[in-house]
PDB file of C-alpha atoms in Angstrom:
ATOM      1  CA  MET A   5      -5.972 137.002-165.494  1.00  0.00           C
ATOM      2  CA  LYS A   6      -2.252 136.364-165.209  1.00  0.00           C
ATOM      3  CA  HIS A   7      -0.687 133.699-163.029  1.00  0.00           C
ATOM      4  CA  PHE A   8       2.779 133.817-161.517  1.00  0.00           C
ATOM      5  CA  LEU A   9       4.735 131.006-159.900  1.00  0.00           C
ATOM      6  CA  ILE A  10       7.546 132.043-157.577  1.00  0.00           C
ATOM      7  CA  VAL A  11      10.168 129.349-156.986  1.00  0.00           C
ATOM      8  CA  ILE A  12      12.164 130.335-153.915  1.00  0.00           C
ATOM      9  CA  ASP A  13      15.825 129.310-153.539  1.00  0.00           C
ATOM     10  CA  MET A  14      15.671 125.741-154.875  1.00  0.00           C
ATOM     11  CA  GLN A  15      19.469 125.781-154.874  1.00  0.00           C
ATOM     12  CA  LYS A  16      21.800 122.896-154.173  1.00  0.00           C
ATOM     13  CA  ASP A  17      23.008 124.326-150.849  1.00  0.00           C
ATOM     14  CA  PHE A  18      19.420 124.379-149.544  1.00  0.00           C
ATOM     15  CA  VAL A  19      18.408 121.019-151.012  1.00  0.00           C
ATOM     16  CA  ASP A  20      21.319 118.685-150.279  1.00  0.00           C
ATOM     17  CA  GLY A  21      24.290 120.977-149.714  1.00  0.00           C
ATOM     18  CA  ALA A  22      25.577 123.109-146.832  1.00  0.00           C
ATOM     19  CA  LEU A  23      22.101 123.806-145.389  1.00  0.00           C
ATOM     20  CA  GLY A  24      20.205 120.920-146.991  1.00  0.00           C
ATOM     21  CA  SER A  25      17.807 118.572-145.243  1.00  0.00           C
ATOM     22  CA  LYS A  26      15.940 115.360-145.892  1.00  0.00           C
ATOM     23  CA  GLU A  27      12.718 117.408-145.990  1.00  0.00           C
ATOM     24  CA  ALA A  28      14.143 119.655-148.709  1.00  0.00           C
ATOM     25  CA  VAL A  29      15.252 116.665-150.773  1.00  0.00           C
ATOM     26  CA  ALA A  30      11.793 115.132-150.318  1.00  0.00           C
ATOM     27  CA  VAL A  31       9.938 118.126-151.869  1.00  0.00           C
ATOM     28  CA  VAL A  32      12.021 118.235-155.060  1.00  0.00           C
ATOM     29  CA  PRO A  33       9.726 115.853-157.029  1.00  0.00           C
ATOM     30  CA  ALA A  34       6.644 117.887-156.044  1.00  0.00           C
ATOM     31  CA  VAL A  35       8.399 121.123-157.063  1.00  0.00           C
ATOM     32  CA  VAL A  36       9.370 119.627-160.432  1.00  0.00           C
ATOM     33  CA  LYS A  37       5.777 118.464-160.988  1.00  0.00           C
ATOM     34  CA  LYS A  38       4.367 121.875-160.002  1.00  0.00           C
ATOM     35  CA  ILE A  39       6.705 123.647-162.436  1.00  0.00           C
ATOM     36  CA  GLY A  40       5.860 121.217-165.242  1.00  0.00           C
ATOM     37  CA  GLY A  41       2.126 121.709-164.816  1.00  0.00           C
ATOM     38  CA  PHE A  42       2.163 125.462-164.306  1.00  0.00           C
ATOM     39  CA  ASP A  43       0.585 127.661-166.963  1.00  0.00           C
ATOM     40  CA  GLY A  44       1.880 131.175-166.450  1.00  0.00           C
ATOM     41  CA  GLU A  45       5.041 133.155-165.865  1.00  0.00           C
ATOM     42  CA  ILE A  46       7.721 131.831-163.517  1.00  0.00           C
ATOM     43  CA  PHE A  47      10.130 133.807-161.363  1.00  0.00           C
ATOM     44  CA  VAL A  48      12.986 132.061-159.546  1.00  0.00           C
ATOM     45  CA  THR A  49      14.824 133.600-156.627  1.00  0.00           C
ATOM     46  CA  LEU A  50      18.459 132.766-156.035  1.00  0.00           C
ATOM     47  CA  ASP A  51      19.959 133.337-152.615  1.00  0.00           C
ATOM     48  CA  THR A  52      23.202 135.036-153.593  1.00  0.00           C
ATOM     49  CA  HIS A  53      26.180 135.601-151.347  1.00  0.00           C
ATOM     50  CA  HIS A  54      29.843 136.336-151.991  1.00  0.00           C
ATOM     51  CA  GLU A  55      33.195 135.302-150.545  1.00  0.00           C
ATOM     52  CA  ASN A  56      32.809 137.868-147.739  1.00  0.00           C
ATOM     53  CA  TYR A  57      29.631 136.140-146.457  1.00  0.00           C
ATOM     54  CA  LEU A  58      31.043 135.434-142.988  1.00  0.00           C
ATOM     55  CA  ASN A  59      31.693 139.182-142.592  1.00  0.00           C
ATOM     56  CA  THR A  60      28.050 140.106-143.229  1.00  0.00           C
ATOM     57  CA  ALA A  61      25.283 140.531-140.640  1.00  0.00           C
ATOM     58  CA  GLU A  62      23.682 137.282-141.832  1.00  0.00           C
ATOM     59  CA  GLY A  63      27.016 135.462-141.765  1.00  0.00           C
ATOM     60  CA  ALA A  64      27.589 136.532-138.158  1.00  0.00           C
ATOM     61  CA  LYS A  65      24.289 134.930-137.122  1.00  0.00           C
ATOM     62  CA  LEU A  66      24.433 131.952-139.499  1.00  0.00           C
ATOM     63  CA  PRO A  67      28.144 131.176-139.894  1.00  0.00           C
ATOM     64  CA  VAL A  68      27.640 128.564-142.613  1.00  0.00           C
ATOM     65  CA  PRO A  69      28.878 129.737-146.018  1.00  0.00           C
ATOM     66  CA  HIS A  70      26.186 128.912-148.580  1.00  0.00           C
ATOM     67  CA  CYS A  71      24.962 129.978-152.005  1.00  0.00           C
ATOM     68  CA  ILE A  72      28.239 131.692-152.814  1.00  0.00           C
ATOM     69  CA  LYS A  73      27.777 132.978-156.356  1.00  0.00           C
ATOM     70  CA  GLY A  74      29.624 130.856-158.897  1.00  0.00           C
ATOM     71  CA  THR A  75      29.830 127.748-156.700  1.00  0.00           C
ATOM     72  CA  ASP A  76      27.956 124.477-157.208  1.00  0.00           C
ATOM     73  CA  GLY A  77      25.898 125.229-154.085  1.00  0.00           C
ATOM     74  CA  TRP A  78      24.589 128.446-155.664  1.00  0.00           C
ATOM     75  CA  GLU A  79      23.239 126.563-158.694  1.00  0.00           C
ATOM     76  CA  LEU A  80      19.659 125.332-158.865  1.00  0.00           C
ATOM     77  CA  ASP A  81      18.995 121.704-158.009  1.00  0.00           C
ATOM     78  CA  LYS A  82      19.531 119.768-161.259  1.00  0.00           C
ATOM     79  CA  SER A  83      15.987 118.345-161.447  1.00  0.00           C
ATOM     80  CA  VAL A  84      14.448 121.735-160.733  1.00  0.00           C
ATOM     81  CA  ALA A  85      16.739 123.426-163.276  1.00  0.00           C
ATOM     82  CA  ALA A  86      15.749 120.897-165.955  1.00  0.00           C
ATOM     83  CA  ALA A  87      12.030 121.504-165.286  1.00  0.00           C
ATOM     84  CA  LEU A  88      12.516 125.274-165.380  1.00  0.00           C
ATOM     85  CA  ASP A  89      14.495 125.094-168.610  1.00  0.00           C
ATOM     86  CA  GLN A  90      11.468 123.441-170.234  1.00  0.00           C
ATOM     87  CA  LYS A  91       9.187 126.322-169.181  1.00  0.00           C
ATOM     88  CA  GLY A  92      11.379 129.419-169.152  1.00  0.00           C
ATOM     89  CA  TYR A  93      11.755 131.737-166.188  1.00  0.00           C
ATOM     90  CA  THR A  94      13.104 135.007-164.867  1.00  0.00           C
ATOM     91  CA  ALA A  95      15.914 134.659-162.315  1.00  0.00           C
ATOM     92  CA  VAL A  96      16.059 137.114-159.429  1.00  0.00           C
ATOM     93  CA  GLU A  97      19.230 137.198-157.344  1.00  0.00           C
ATOM     94  CA  LYS A  98      18.695 138.336-153.780  1.00  0.00           C
ATOM     95  CA  PRO A  99      21.301 139.073-151.098  1.00  0.00           C
ATOM     96  CA  THR A 100      18.934 138.462-148.210  1.00  0.00           C
ATOM     97  CA  PHE A 101      15.797 136.563-147.243  1.00  0.00           C
ATOM     98  CA  GLY A 102      13.193 138.585-149.135  1.00  0.00           C
ATOM     99  CA  SER A 103      13.578 140.160-152.549  1.00  0.00           C
ATOM    100  CA  VAL A 104      12.572 143.815-152.769  1.00  0.00           C
ATOM    101  CA  GLU A 105      13.030 143.552-156.550  1.00  0.00           C
ATOM    102  CA  LEU A 106      10.482 140.740-156.978  1.00  0.00           C
ATOM    103  CA  PRO A 107       7.315 142.835-156.399  1.00  0.00           C
ATOM    104  CA  LYS A 108       8.514 145.358-158.987  1.00  0.00           C
ATOM    105  CA  LEU A 109       9.106 142.607-161.543  1.00  0.00           C
ATOM    106  CA  ILE A 110       5.671 141.122-160.907  1.00  0.00           C
ATOM    107  CA  ALA A 111       3.985 144.517-161.189  1.00  0.00           C
ATOM    108  CA  ASP A 112       5.747 145.130-164.503  1.00  0.00           C
ATOM    109  CA  ALA A 113       4.807 141.665-165.809  1.00  0.00           C
ATOM    110  CA  ALA A 114       1.173 142.047-164.738  1.00  0.00           C
ATOM    111  CA  GLY A 115       0.716 145.533-166.125  1.00  0.00           C
ATOM    112  CA  LYS A 116      -2.863 146.525-165.399  1.00  0.00           C
ATOM    113  CA  GLU A 117      -4.145 142.939-165.485  1.00  0.00           C
ATOM    114  CA  ALA A 118      -5.332 141.119-162.361  1.00  0.00           C
ATOM    115  CA  PHE A 119      -3.076 138.273-161.241  1.00  0.00           C
ATOM    116  CA  THR A 120      -2.470 135.465-158.783  1.00  0.00           C
ATOM    117  CA  VAL A 121       0.803 134.427-157.192  1.00  0.00           C
ATOM    118  CA  GLU A 122       1.740 130.935-156.021  1.00  0.00           C
ATOM    119  CA  ILE A 123       4.909 130.446-154.000  1.00  0.00           C
ATOM    120  CA  ILE A 124       6.954 127.273-153.556  1.00  0.00           C
ATOM    121  CA  GLY A 125      10.476 126.522-152.359  1.00  0.00           C
ATOM    122  CA  LEU A 126      12.933 126.739-149.492  1.00  0.00           C
ATOM    123  CA  CYS A 127      13.098 127.441-146.607  1.00  0.00           C
ATOM    124  CA  THR A 128       9.483 127.920-145.529  1.00  0.00           C
ATOM    125  CA  ASP A 129      10.394 129.659-142.272  1.00  0.00           C
ATOM    126  CA  ILE A 130      12.962 132.053-143.723  1.00  0.00           C
ATOM    127  CA  CYS A 131      12.872 132.953-147.409  1.00  0.00           C
ATOM    128  CA  VAL A 132       9.422 131.640-148.352  1.00  0.00           C
ATOM    129  CA  VAL A 133       7.647 133.505-145.552  1.00  0.00           C
ATOM    130  CA  SER A 134       9.748 136.643-146.137  1.00  0.00           C
ATOM    131  CA  ASN A 135       8.842 136.781-149.830  1.00  0.00           C
ATOM    132  CA  ALA A 136       5.208 135.857-149.218  1.00  0.00           C
ATOM    133  CA  LEU A 137       4.789 138.710-146.740  1.00  0.00           C
ATOM    134  CA  LEU A 138       6.559 141.194-149.025  1.00  0.00           C
ATOM    135  CA  LEU A 139       4.272 140.194-151.893  1.00  0.00           C
ATOM    136  CA  LYS A 140       1.131 140.398-149.739  1.00  0.00           C
ATOM    137  CA  ALA A 141       2.189 143.847-148.503  1.00  0.00           C
ATOM    138  CA  ASN A 142       2.759 145.041-152.069  1.00  0.00           C
ATOM    139  CA  PHE A 143      -0.366 143.409-153.522  1.00  0.00           C
ATOM    140  CA  PRO A 144      -2.981 143.263-150.726  1.00  0.00           C
ATOM    141  CA  GLU A 145      -5.846 142.545-153.143  1.00  0.00           C
ATOM    142  CA  ALA A 146      -4.074 139.807-155.115  1.00  0.00           C
ATOM    143  CA  GLU A 147      -4.521 136.140-154.316  1.00  0.00           C
ATOM    144  CA  ILE A 148      -1.193 135.063-152.803  1.00  0.00           C
ATOM    145  CA  ALA A 149      -0.874 131.339-152.104  1.00  0.00           C
ATOM    146  CA  VAL A 150       1.788 128.951-150.846  1.00  0.00           C
ATOM    147  CA  ASP A 151       1.807 125.250-151.711  1.00  0.00           C
ATOM    148  CA  ALA A 152       2.933 123.632-148.448  1.00  0.00           C
ATOM    149  CA  ALA A 153       3.695 120.327-150.203  1.00  0.00           C
ATOM    150  CA  CYS A 154       6.298 122.133-152.329  1.00  0.00           C
ATOM    151  CA  CYS A 155       8.052 123.787-149.387  1.00  0.00           C
ATOM    152  CA  ALA A 156      10.317 122.631-146.569  1.00  0.00           C
ATOM    153  CA  GLY A 157      11.517 124.460-143.505  1.00  0.00           C
ATOM    154  CA  VAL A 158      14.678 124.286-141.470  1.00  0.00           C
ATOM    155  CA  THR A 159      12.729 121.866-139.264  1.00  0.00           C
ATOM    156  CA  PRO A 160       9.211 120.435-139.643  1.00  0.00           C
ATOM    157  CA  GLU A 161       8.118 122.535-136.643  1.00  0.00           C
ATOM    158  CA  LEU A 162       9.430 125.773-138.135  1.00  0.00           C
ATOM    159  CA  HIS A 163       7.833 124.862-141.487  1.00  0.00           C
ATOM    160  CA  GLN A 164       4.458 124.562-139.734  1.00  0.00           C
ATOM    161  CA  ALA A 165       4.969 127.782-137.748  1.00  0.00           C
ATOM    162  CA  ALA A 166       5.704 129.693-140.974  1.00  0.00           C
ATOM    163  CA  LEU A 167       2.611 128.246-142.650  1.00  0.00           C
ATOM    164  CA  ASP A 168       0.533 129.338-139.643  1.00  0.00           C
ATOM    165  CA  THR A 169       2.035 132.841-139.814  1.00  0.00           C
ATOM    166  CA  MET A 170       1.239 133.132-143.513  1.00  0.00           C
ATOM    167  CA  ARG A 171      -2.347 131.962-142.927  1.00  0.00           C
ATOM    168  CA  SER A 172      -2.670 134.637-140.222  1.00  0.00           C
ATOM    169  CA  CYS A 173      -1.616 137.228-142.824  1.00  0.00           C
ATOM    170  CA  GLN A 174      -4.319 136.099-145.276  1.00  0.00           C
ATOM    171  CA  ILE A 175      -2.020 134.134-147.524  1.00  0.00           C
ATOM    172  CA  THR A 176      -3.717 130.969-148.775  1.00  0.00           C
ATOM    173  CA  VAL A 177      -1.852 127.844-147.694  1.00  0.00           C
ATOM    174  CA  GLY A 178      -2.672 124.739-149.666  1.00  0.00           C
TER     175      GLY A 178
END
């Protein structure tokens, strides 16, 4: 059986940059530990926007420029990047909350073999839940899990609401 770890948007702007929070900073050590101890293939999503961000549908509703490709805020958190560099990973740029490319990459990597998926990262109530639901929809028979201790939401309340939503959709929350 294959095992996949999906690290969602552990970028500087979400950790301690434009949209960072103390909760996001607090999960970094757990994320680094999870990556270091993981035995399987790792995929890393990168929220990726461009200079025209404020002119996009997302930018109109969240007028905070973030994760602009090529900026420091777009880069992975340094501790997370160092842990990933030790393991190797596949980066997946995504222009919105959920990656439609990610399920295809996982299917290709799994081939005909059964697999599990574990998801960690930021923000629980936006990109983590979006990707978790996309993966569950694409792989309804696969074990899809989220490690709550390696995730942070925009607020603690929204983090919990997203975890509850994922549980309701038969995603294992640990």
